[in-house]
Coordinates of N, CA, C and O in Angstrom, one line a residue:
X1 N -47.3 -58.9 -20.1 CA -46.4 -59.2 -21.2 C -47.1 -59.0 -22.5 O -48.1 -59.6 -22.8
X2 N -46.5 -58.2 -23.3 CA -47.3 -58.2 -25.0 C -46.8 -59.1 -25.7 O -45.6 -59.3 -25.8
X3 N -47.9 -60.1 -26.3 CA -47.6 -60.9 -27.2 C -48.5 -60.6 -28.2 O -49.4 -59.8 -27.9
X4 N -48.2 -61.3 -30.0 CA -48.9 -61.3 -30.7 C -50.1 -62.5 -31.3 O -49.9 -63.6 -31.7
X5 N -51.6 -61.9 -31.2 CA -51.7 -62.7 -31.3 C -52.6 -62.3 -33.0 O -52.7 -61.3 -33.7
X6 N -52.9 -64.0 -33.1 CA -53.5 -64.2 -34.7 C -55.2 -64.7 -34.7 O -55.5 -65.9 -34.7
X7 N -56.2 -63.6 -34.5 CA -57.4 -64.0 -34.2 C -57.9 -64.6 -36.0 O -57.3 -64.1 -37.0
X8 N -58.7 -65.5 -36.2 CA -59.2 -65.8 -37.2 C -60.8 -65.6 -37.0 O -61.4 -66.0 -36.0
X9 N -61.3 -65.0 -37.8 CA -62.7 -64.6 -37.7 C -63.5 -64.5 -39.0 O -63.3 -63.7 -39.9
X10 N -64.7 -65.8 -38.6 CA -65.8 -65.5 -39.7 C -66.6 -64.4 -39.7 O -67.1 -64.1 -38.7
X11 N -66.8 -63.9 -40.4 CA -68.3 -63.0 -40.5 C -68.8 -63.2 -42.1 O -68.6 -63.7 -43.1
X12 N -70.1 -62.0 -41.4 CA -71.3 -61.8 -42.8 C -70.1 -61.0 -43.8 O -69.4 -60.1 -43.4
X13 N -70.1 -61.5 -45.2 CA -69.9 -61.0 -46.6 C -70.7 -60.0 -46.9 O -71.5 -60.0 -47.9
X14 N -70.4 -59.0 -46.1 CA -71.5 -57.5 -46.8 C -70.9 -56.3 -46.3 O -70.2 -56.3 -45.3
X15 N -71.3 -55.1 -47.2 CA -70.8 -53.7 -47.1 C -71.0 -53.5 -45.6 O -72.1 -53.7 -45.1
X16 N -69.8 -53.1 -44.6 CA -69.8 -52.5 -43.4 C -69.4 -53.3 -42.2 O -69.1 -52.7 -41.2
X17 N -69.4 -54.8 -42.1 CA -68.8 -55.6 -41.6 C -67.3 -55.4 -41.2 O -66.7 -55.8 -40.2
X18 N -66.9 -54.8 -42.3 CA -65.1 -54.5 -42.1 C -65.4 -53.3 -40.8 O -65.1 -53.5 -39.7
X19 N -66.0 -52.0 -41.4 CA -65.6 -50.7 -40.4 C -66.3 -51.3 -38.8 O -65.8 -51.1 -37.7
X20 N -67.3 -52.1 -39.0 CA -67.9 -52.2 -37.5 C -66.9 -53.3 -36.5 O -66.8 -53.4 -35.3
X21 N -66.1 -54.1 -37.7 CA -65.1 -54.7 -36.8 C -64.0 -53.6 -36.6 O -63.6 -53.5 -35.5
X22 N -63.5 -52.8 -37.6 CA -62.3 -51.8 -37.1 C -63.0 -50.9 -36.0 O -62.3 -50.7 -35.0
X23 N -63.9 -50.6 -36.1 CA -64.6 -49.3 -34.9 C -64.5 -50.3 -33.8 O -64.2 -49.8 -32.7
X24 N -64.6 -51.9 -33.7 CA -64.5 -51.9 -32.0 C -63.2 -51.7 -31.8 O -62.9 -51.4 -30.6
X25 N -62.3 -51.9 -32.6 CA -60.6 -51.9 -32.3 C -60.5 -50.4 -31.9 O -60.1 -50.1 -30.7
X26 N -60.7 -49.7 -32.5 CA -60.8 -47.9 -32.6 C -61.5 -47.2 -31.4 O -61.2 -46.1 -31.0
X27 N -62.6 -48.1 -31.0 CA -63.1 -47.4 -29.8 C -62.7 -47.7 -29.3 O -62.2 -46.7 -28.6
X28 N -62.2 -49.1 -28.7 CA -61.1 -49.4 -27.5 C -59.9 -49.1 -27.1 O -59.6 -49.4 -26.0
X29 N -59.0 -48.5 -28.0 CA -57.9 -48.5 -28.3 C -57.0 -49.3 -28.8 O -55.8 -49.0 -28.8
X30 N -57.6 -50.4 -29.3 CA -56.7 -51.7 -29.7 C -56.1 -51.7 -30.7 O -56.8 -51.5 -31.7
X31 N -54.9 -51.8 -30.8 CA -54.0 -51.3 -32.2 C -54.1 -53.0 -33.1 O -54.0 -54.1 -32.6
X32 N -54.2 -52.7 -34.3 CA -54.4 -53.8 -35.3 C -53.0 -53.6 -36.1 O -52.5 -52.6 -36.7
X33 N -52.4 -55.1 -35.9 CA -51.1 -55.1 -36.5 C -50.9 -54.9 -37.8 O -50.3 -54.0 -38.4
X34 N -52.1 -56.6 -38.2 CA -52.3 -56.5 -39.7 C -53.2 -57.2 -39.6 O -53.4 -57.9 -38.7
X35 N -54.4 -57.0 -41.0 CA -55.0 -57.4 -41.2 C -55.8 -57.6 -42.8 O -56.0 -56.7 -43.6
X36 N -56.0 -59.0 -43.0 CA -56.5 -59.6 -44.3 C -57.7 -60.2 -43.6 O -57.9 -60.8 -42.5
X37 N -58.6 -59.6 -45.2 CA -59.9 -59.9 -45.3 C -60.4 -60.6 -46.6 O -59.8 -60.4 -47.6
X38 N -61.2 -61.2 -46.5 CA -61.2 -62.3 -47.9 C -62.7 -63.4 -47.8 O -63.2 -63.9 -46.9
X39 N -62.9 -63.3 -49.2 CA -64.1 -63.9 -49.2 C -63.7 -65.1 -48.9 O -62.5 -65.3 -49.1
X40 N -64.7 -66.5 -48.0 CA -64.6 -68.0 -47.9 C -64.9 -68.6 -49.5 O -65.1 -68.0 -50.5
X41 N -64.9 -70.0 -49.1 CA -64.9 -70.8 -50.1 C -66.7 -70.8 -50.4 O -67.3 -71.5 -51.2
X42 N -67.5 -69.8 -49.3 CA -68.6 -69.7 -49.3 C -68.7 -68.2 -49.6 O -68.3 -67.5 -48.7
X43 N -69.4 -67.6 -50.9 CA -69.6 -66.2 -51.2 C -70.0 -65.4 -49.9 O -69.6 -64.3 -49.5
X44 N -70.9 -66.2 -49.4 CA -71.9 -65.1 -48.2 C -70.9 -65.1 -47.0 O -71.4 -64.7 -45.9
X45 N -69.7 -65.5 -47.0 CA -68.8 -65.3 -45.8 C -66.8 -64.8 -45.8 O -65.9 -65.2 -46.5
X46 N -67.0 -64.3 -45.1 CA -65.5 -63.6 -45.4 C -64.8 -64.4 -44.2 O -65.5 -64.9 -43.4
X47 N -63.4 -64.5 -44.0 CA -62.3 -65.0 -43.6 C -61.5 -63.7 -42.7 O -60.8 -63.0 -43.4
X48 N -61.5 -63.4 -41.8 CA -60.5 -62.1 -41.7 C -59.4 -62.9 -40.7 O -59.8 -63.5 -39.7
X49 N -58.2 -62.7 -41.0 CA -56.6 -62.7 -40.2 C -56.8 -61.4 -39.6 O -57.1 -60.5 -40.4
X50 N -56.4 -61.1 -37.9 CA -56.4 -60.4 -38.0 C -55.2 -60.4 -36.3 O -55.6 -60.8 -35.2
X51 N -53.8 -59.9 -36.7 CA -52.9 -59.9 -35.8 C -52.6 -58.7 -34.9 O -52.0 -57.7 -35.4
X52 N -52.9 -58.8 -33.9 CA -53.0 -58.1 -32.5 C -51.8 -58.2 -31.4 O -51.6 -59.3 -31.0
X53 N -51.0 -57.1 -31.0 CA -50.7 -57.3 -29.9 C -51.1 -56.1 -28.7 O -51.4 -55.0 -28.8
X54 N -50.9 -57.3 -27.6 CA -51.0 -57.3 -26.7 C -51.2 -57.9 -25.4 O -50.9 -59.1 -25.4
X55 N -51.5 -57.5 -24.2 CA -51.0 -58.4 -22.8 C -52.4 -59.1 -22.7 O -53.5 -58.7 -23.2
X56 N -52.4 -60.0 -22.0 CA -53.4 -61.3 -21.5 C -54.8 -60.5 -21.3 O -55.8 -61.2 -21.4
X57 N -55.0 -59.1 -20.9 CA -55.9 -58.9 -21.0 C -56.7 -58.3 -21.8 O -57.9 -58.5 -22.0
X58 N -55.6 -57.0 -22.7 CA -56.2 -56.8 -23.7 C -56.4 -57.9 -24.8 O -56.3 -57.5 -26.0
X59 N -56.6 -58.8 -24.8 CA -56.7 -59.7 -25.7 C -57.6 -60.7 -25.9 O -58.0 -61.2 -26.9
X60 N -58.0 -61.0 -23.8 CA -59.4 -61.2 -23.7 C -59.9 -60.5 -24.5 O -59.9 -60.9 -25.7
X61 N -60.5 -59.2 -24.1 CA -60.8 -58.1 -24.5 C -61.6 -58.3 -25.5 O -62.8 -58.5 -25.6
X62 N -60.5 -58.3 -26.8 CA -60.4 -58.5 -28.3 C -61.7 -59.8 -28.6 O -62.5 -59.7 -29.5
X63 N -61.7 -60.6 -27.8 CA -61.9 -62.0 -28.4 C -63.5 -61.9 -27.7 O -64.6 -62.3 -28.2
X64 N -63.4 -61.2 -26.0 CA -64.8 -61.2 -26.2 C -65.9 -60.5 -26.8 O -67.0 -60.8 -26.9
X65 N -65.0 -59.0 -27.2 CA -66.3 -58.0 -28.0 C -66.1 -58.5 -29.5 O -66.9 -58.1 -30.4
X66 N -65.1 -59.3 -29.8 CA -65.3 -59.9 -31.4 C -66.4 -60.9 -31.5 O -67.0 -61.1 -32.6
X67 N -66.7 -61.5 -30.6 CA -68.0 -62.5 -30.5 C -69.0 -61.7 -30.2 O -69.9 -62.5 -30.3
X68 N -69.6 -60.3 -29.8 CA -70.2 -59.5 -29.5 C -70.9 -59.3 -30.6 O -72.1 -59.6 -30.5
X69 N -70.4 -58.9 -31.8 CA -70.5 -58.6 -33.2 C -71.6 -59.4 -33.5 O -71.7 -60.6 -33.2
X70 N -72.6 -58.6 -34.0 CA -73.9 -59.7 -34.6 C -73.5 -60.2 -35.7 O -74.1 -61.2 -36.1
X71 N -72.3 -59.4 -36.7 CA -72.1 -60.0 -37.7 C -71.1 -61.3 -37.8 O -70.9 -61.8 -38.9
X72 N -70.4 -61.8 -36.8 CA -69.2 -62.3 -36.8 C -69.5 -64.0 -36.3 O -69.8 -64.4 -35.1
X73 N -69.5 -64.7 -37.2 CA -70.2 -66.3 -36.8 C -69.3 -66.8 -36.0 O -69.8 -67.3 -34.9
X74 N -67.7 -66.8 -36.0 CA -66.9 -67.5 -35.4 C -66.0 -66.3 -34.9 O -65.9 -65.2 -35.3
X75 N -65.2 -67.0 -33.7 CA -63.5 -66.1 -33.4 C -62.8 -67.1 -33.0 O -63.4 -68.0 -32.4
X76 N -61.4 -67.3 -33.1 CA -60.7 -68.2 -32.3 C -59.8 -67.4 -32.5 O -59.7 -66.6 -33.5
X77 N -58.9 -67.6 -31.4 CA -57.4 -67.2 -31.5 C -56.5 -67.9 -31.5 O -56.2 -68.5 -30.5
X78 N -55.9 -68.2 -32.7 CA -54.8 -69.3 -32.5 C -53.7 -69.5 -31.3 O -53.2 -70.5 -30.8
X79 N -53.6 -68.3 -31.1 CA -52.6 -68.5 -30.3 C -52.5 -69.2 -28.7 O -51.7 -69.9 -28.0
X80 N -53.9 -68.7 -28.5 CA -54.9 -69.3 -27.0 C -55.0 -70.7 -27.3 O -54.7 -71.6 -26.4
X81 N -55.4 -71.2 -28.9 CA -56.1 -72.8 -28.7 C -54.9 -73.9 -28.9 O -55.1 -75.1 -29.0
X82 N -53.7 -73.3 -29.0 CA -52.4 -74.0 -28.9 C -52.4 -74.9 -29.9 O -52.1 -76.1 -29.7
X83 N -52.9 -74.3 -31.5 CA -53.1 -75.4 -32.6 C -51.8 -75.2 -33.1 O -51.0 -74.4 -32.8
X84 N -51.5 -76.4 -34.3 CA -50.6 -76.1 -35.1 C -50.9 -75.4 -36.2 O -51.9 -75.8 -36.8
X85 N -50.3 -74.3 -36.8 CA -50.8 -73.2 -37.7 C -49.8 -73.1 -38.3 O -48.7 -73.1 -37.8
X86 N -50.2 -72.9 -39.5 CA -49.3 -72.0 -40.6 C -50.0 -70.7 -41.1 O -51.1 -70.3 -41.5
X87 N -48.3 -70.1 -40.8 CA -49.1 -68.1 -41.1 C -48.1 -67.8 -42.6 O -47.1 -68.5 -42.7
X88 N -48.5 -66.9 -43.7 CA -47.5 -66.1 -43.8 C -47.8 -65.4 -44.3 O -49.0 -65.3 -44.0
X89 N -47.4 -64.3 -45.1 CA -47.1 -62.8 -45.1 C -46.8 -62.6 -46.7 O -46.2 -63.5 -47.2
X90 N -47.2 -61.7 -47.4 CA -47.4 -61.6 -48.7 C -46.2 -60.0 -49.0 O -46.7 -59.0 -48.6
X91 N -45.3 -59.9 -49.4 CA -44.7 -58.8 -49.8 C -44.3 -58.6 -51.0 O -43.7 -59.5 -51.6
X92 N -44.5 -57.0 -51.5 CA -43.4 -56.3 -52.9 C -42.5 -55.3 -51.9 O -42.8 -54.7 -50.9
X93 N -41.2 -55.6 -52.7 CA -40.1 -54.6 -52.2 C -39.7 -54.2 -53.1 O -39.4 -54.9 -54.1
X94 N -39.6 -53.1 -53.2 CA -39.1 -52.1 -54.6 C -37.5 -51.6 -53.9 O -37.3 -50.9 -52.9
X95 N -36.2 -52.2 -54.9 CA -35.2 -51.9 -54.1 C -34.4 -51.7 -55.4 O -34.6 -52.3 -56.4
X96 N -33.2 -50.5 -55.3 CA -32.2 -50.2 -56.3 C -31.8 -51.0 -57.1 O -32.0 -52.2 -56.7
X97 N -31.3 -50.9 -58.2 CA -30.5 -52.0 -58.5 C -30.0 -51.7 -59.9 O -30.6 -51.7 -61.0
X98 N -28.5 -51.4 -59.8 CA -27.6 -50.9 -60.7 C -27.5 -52.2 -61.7 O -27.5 -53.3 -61.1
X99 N -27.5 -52.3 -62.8 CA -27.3 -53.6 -63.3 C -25.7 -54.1 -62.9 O -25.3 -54.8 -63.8
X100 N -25.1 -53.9 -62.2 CA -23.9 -54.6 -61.7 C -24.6 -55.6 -60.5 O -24.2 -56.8 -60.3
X101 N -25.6 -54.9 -59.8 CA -26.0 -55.8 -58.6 C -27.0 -56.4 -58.7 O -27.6 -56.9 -57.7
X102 N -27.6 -56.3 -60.2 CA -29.1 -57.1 -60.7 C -28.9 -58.6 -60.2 O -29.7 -59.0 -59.4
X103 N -27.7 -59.5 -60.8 CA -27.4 -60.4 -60.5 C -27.1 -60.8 -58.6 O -27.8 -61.7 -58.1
X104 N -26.4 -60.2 -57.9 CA -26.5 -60.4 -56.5 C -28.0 -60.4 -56.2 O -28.7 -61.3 -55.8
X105 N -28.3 -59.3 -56.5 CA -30.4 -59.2 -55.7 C -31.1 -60.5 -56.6 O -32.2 -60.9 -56.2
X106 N -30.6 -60.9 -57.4 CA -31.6 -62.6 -58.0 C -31.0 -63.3 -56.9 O -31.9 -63.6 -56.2
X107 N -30.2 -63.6 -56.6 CA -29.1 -64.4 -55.7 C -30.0 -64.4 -54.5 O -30.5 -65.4 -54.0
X108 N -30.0 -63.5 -54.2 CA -30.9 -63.4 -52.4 C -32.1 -63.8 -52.5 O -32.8 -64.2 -51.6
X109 N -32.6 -63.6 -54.0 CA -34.3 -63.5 -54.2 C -33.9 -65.0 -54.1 O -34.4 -65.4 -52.9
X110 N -33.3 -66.1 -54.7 CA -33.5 -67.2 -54.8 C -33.6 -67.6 -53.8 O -34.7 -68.0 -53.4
X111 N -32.4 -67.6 -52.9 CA -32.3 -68.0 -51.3 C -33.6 -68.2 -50.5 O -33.9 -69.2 -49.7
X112 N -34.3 -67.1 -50.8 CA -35.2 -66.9 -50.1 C -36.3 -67.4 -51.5 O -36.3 -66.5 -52.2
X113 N -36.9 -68.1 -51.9 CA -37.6 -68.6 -52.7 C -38.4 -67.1 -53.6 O -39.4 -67.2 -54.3
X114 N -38.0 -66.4 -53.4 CA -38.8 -65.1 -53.9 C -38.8 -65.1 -54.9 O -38.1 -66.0 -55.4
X115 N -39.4 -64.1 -55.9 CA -39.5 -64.4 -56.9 C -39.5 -62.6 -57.9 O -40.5 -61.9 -57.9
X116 N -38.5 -62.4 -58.6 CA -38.7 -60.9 -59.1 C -39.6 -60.7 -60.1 O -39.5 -61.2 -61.2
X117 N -40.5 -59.9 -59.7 CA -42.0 -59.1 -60.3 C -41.8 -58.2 -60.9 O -42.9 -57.8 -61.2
X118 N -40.9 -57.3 -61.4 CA -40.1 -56.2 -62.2 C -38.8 -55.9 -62.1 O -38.2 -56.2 -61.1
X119 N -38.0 -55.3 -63.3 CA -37.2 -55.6 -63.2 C -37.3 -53.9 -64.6 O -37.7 -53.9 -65.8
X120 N -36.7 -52.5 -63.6 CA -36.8 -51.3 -64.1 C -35.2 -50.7 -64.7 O -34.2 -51.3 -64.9
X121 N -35.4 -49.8 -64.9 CA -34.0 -48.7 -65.4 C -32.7 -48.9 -64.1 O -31.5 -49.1 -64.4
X122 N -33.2 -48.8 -62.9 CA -32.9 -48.4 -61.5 C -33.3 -49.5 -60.5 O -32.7 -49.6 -59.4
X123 N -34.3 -50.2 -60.9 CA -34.8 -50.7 -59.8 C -35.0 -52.2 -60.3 O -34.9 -52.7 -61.4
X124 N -35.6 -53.0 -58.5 CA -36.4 -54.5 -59.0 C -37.3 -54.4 -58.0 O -37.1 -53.7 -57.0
X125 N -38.6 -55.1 -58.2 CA -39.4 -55.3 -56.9 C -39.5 -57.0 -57.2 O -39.6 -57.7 -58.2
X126 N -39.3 -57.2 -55.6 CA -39.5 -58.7 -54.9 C -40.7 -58.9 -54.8 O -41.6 -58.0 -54.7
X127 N -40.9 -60.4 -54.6 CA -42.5 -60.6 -54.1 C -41.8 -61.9 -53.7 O -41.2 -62.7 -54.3
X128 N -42.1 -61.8 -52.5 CA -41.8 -62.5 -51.7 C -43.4 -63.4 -50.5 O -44.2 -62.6 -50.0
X129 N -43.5 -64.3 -50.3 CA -44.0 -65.0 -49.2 C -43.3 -65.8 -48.3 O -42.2 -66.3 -48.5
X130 N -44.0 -66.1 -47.2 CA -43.6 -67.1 -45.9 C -43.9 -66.1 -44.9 O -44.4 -65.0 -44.9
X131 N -43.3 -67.3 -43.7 CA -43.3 -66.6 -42.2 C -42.4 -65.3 -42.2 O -41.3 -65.1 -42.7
X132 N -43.1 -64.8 -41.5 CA -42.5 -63.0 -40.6 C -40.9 -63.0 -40.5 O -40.2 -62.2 -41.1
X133 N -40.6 -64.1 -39.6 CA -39.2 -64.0 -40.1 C -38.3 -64.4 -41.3 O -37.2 -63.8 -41.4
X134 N -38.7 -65.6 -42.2 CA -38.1 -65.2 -43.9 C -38.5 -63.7 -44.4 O -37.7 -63.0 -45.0
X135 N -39.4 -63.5 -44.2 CA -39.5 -61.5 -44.6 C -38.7 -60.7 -43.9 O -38.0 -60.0 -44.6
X136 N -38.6 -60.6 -43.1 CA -37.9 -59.8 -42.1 C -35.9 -60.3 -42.4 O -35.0 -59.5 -42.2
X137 N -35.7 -61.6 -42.8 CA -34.1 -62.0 -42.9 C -34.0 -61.2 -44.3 O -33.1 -60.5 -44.4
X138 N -35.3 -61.4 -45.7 CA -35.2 -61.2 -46.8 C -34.8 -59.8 -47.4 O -34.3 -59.5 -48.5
X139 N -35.5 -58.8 -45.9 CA -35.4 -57.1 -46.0 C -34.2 -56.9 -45.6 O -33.5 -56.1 -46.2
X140 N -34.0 -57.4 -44.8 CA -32.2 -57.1 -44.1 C -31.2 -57.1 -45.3 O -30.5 -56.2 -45.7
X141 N -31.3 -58.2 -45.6 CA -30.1 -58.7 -46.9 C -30.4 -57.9 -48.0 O -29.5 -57.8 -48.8
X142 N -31.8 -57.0 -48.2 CA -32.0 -56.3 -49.3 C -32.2 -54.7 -48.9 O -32.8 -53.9 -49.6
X143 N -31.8 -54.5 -47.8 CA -31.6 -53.0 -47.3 C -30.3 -52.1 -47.3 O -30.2 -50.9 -47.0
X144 N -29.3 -53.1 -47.8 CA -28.0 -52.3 -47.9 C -27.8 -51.6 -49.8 O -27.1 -50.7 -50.1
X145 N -28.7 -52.4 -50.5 CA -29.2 -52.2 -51.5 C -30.1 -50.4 -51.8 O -30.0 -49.6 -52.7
X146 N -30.9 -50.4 -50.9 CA -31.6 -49.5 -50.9 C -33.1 -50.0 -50.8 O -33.7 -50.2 -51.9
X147 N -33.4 -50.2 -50.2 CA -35.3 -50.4 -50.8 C -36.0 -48.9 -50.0 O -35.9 -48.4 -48.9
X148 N -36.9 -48.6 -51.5 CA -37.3 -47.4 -51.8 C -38.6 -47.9 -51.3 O -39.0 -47.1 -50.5
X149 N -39.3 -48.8 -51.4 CA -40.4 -49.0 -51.1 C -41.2 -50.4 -50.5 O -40.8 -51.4 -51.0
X150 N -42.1 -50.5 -49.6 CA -42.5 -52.1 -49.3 C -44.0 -52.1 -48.9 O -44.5 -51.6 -47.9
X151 N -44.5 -52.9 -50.0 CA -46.1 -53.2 -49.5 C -46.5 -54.2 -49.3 O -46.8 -55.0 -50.3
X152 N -46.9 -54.6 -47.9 CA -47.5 -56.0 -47.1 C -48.6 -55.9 -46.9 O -49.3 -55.0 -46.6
X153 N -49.0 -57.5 -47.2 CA -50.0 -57.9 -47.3 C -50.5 -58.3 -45.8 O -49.5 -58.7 -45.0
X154 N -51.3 -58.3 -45.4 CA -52.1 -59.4 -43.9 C -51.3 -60.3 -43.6 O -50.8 -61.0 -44.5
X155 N -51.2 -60.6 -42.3 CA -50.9 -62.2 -42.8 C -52.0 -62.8 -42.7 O -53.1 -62.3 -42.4
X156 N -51.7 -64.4 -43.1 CA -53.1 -65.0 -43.1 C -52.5 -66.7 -42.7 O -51.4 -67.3 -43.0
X157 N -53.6 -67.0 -41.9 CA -53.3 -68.3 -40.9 C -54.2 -69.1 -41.5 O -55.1 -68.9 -42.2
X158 N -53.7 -70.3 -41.0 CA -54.9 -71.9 -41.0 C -54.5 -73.0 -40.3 O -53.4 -73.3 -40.7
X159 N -54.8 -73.6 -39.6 CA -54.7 -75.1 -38.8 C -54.2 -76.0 -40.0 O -54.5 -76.1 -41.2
X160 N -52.9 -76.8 -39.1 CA -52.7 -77.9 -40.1 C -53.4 -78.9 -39.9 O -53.8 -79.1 -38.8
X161 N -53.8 -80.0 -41.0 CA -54.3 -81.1 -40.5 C -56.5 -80.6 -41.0 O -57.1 -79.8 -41.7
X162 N -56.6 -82.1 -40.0 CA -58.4 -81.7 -40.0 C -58.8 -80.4 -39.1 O -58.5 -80.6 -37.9
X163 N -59.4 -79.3 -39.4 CA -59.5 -78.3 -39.1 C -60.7 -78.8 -37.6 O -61.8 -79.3 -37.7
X164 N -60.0 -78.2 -36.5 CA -61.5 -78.6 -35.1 C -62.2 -77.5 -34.8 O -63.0 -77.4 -33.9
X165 N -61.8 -76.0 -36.0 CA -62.6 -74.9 -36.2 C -64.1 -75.7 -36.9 O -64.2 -76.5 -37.8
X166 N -65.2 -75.2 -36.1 CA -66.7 -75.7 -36.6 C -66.8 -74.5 -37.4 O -66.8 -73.4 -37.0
X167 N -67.0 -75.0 -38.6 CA -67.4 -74.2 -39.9 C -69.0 -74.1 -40.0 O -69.4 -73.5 -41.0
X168 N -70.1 -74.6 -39.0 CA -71.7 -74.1 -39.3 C -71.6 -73.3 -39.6 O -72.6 -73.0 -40.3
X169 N -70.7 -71.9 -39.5 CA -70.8 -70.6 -40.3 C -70.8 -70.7 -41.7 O -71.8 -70.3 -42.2
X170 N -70.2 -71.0 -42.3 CA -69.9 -71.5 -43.6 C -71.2 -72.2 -44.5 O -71.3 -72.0 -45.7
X171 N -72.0 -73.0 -43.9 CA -73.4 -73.6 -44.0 C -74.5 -73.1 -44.5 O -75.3 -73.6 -45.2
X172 N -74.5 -71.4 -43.8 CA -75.7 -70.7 -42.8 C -76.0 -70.9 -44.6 O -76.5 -71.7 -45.3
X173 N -75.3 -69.5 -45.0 CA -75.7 -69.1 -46.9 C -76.4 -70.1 -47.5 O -76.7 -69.9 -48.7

């Protein structure tokens, strides 16, 4: 069965850490859904979301050559440690917009807490956040419109509550 999952993973803050984590995805064949990368609250460490699907074994897989990595302090997969998590998803939508229907497309933006980031001759771009599916209800309602264009961000996760992720990675620096 393919499911998605949402690995979170510490590593070293330095040039090349990103490709040696894409090259194990690439050599194995493991397709990367999405993925955000981002410095911690500690310079010398980066944060990577990185959402994967696949069946129970490619995902072993994933989790055990991600701990392989000399550079990589932590891995967990949220989905495996059955935490409570909040994910969401960062989007611009570049979508028509006649000034007859400028007012409708604020209407939907509102609904959806979004927020319009331009506002052209022809067009508006959205920026929108939350979960996969508020994006996904947000594109529907704004595809009869026209959207010419859409660029997503990673998603990016965190444990609610006191985090039982051991941060000594975070320390090392």
């Amino acid at each position: 069965m393919i499911r998605r999952h949402i690995f979170y993973v510490l590593v070293e803050n330095r040039s090349g850490v990103l490709a040696r984590v894409a090259g194990l995805f690439s050599a194995r064949g493991f397709n990367i859904e999405s993925l955000s990368v981002a410095e911690t609250e500690n310079p010398e460490v980066s944060r990577m979301t990185i959402v994967v699907p696949g069946d129970d074994k490619i995902l072993d897989q994933v989790r055990k050559q991600l701990n392989k990595l000399v550079d990589v302090h932590e891995c967990h997969d949220f989905s495996m440690e059955a935490q409570d998590i909040i994910s969401r998803e960062l989007i611009l939508c570049k979508v028509n917009a006649t000034p007859t229907q400028r007012g409708e497309i604020v209407e939907i933006a509102n609904i959806f807490r979004a927020r319009i980031a331009d506002v052209g001759l022809e067009t508006m771009v959205i920026e929108a956040t939350g979960e996969q599916e508020k994006i996904k209800a947000l594109l529907k309602l704004l595809e009869p419109y026209g959207i010419t264009e859409v660029a997503r961000g990673g998603r990016v996760a965190m444990t609610r509550g006191k985090s039982e992720v051991n941060h000594a990675a975070l320390a090392l620096a």
